[in-house]
């Protein structure tokens, strides 16, 4: 750690299995710092508030990745709304989605969503498998409308096309972490978003 430049100061946090050291040196570069993220949230929140001004929203947050995003976004939306959470897994410890999407925490009970205006909030649109599966599951509950809001969208050919109605930032096809986004459950607590160094993606999991 002594060899780190001051700009690469270590963020240290305690965990059950010892001391995890999250270094900014694990990142190739920072893509969006905290003020840039917050400025963009102001824009999206204004857009959503305007689009839903006559309706009561049901926000469905896809955990864990959207945790920071949804918390900061909803505090900028001065409308009556309900919040539900669901959790899915598709990565299974890899840097590529497996395409096999499992619901770890079920969506809200179908009767709660009937005739509601649903806004799905997720961290990132990559292959499209996750959001396509979430959308299909929620459609079965016959809501009045469904829209999708993502913080990030990768510019790439998707395995499944998903229409995102609100997009924070479009990014290149790189693996990013921070502000809720993880690699093997780490880096979620970084207040900014950065590109993870490529060689870390290939290391065996610890
Ligand atoms: P998809 O099913 O491939 O669209 O991936 C969606 C989920 O994969 C997201 O909700 C994220 O949790 C995760 N994911 C996709 N790309 C990244 C990334 O670059 N960094 C961290 N997580 C990612
Ligand atoms: Mg993830």
Short mmCIF file of N, CA, C and O in Angstrom, two decimals, residues 119-120 125 131 135 147-153 158 161-168 170:
data_model
loop_
_atom_site.label_atom_id
_atom_site.label_comp_id
_atom_site.label_asym_id
_atom_site.label_seq_id
_atom_site.Cartn_x
_atom_site.Cartn_y
_atom_site.Cartn_z
N UNK A 119 -42.54 0.84 -12.86
CA UNK A 119 -41.24 1.29 -13.38
C UNK A 119 -40.17 0.35 -12.81
O UNK A 119 -39.94 0.33 -11.60
N UNK A 120 -39.57 -0.43 -13.69
CA UNK A 120 -38.49 -1.33 -13.27
C UNK A 120 -37.19 -0.54 -13.25
O UNK A 120 -36.85 0.12 -14.24
N UNK A 125 -27.91 -2.42 -18.26
CA UNK A 125 -28.44 -3.26 -19.34
C UNK A 125 -27.26 -3.77 -20.14
O UNK A 125 -26.53 -2.99 -20.75
N UNK A 131 -33.29 -8.16 -17.67
CA UNK A 131 -34.46 -7.28 -17.76
C UNK A 131 -35.58 -7.89 -18.60
O UNK A 131 -36.76 -7.67 -18.29
N UNK A 135 -39.15 -8.35 -16.88
CA UNK A 135 -40.31 -7.74 -17.53
C UNK A 135 -41.40 -8.79 -17.82
O UNK A 135 -42.58 -8.57 -17.53
N UNK A 147 -42.51 0.40 -17.63
CA UNK A 147 -41.36 1.05 -18.25
C UNK A 147 -40.11 0.60 -17.53
O UNK A 147 -40.17 0.08 -16.41
N UNK A 148 -38.98 0.85 -18.19
CA UNK A 148 -37.69 0.39 -17.66
C UNK A 148 -36.74 1.57 -17.53
O UNK A 148 -36.64 2.40 -18.44
N UNK A 149 -36.08 1.65 -16.39
CA UNK A 149 -35.09 2.71 -16.13
C UNK A 149 -33.76 2.05 -15.72
O UNK A 149 -33.75 1.26 -14.79
N UNK A 150 -32.70 2.36 -16.44
CA UNK A 150 -31.39 1.81 -16.07
C UNK A 150 -30.38 2.95 -15.93
O UNK A 150 -30.45 3.94 -16.65
N UNK A 151 -29.46 2.75 -15.01
CA UNK A 151 -28.41 3.76 -14.85
C UNK A 151 -27.46 3.72 -16.03
O UNK A 151 -27.08 4.75 -16.57
N UNK A 152 -27.09 2.49 -16.44
CA UNK A 152 -26.11 2.34 -17.52
C UNK A 152 -26.66 1.41 -18.59
O UNK A 152 -27.38 0.45 -18.28
N UNK A 153 -26.27 1.68 -19.83
CA UNK A 153 -26.63 0.77 -20.92
C UNK A 153 -25.38 0.57 -21.78
O UNK A 153 -24.76 1.54 -22.21
N UNK A 158 -27.39 -7.11 -28.24
CA UNK A 158 -27.88 -7.84 -27.06
C UNK A 158 -28.43 -9.21 -27.44
O UNK A 158 -28.99 -9.37 -28.53
N UNK A 161 -33.39 -8.15 -26.90
CA UNK A 161 -33.65 -6.71 -27.02
C UNK A 161 -34.57 -6.24 -25.88
O UNK A 161 -35.58 -6.88 -25.62
N UNK A 162 -34.18 -5.19 -25.22
CA UNK A 162 -35.01 -4.63 -24.15
C UNK A 162 -35.08 -3.12 -24.40
O UNK A 162 -34.06 -2.48 -24.61
N UNK A 163 -36.29 -2.59 -24.38
CA UNK A 163 -36.46 -1.14 -24.54
C UNK A 163 -36.28 -0.47 -23.20
O UNK A 163 -37.09 -0.69 -22.29
N UNK A 164 -35.24 0.34 -23.05
CA UNK A 164 -35.10 1.09 -21.79
C UNK A 164 -35.63 2.50 -22.04
O UNK A 164 -35.20 3.18 -22.97
N UNK A 165 -36.62 2.90 -21.24
CA UNK A 165 -37.25 4.21 -21.44
C UNK A 165 -36.43 5.34 -20.85
O UNK A 165 -36.49 6.47 -21.31
N UNK A 166 -35.67 5.04 -19.79
CA UNK A 166 -34.82 6.04 -19.16
C UNK A 166 -33.43 5.43 -18.98
O UNK A 166 -33.31 4.36 -18.39
N UNK A 167 -32.42 6.11 -19.52
CA UNK A 167 -31.04 5.60 -19.45
C UNK A 167 -30.15 6.71 -18.89
O UNK A 167 -30.14 7.83 -19.41
N UNK A 168 -29.42 6.37 -17.83
CA UNK A 168 -28.50 7.37 -17.25
C UNK A 168 -27.35 7.67 -18.19
O UNK A 168 -27.18 8.80 -18.64
N UNK A 170 -24.90 5.88 -21.54
CA UNK A 170 -24.53 4.79 -22.46
C UNK A 170 -23.03 4.60 -22.33
O UNK A 170 -22.28 5.59 -22.30
#
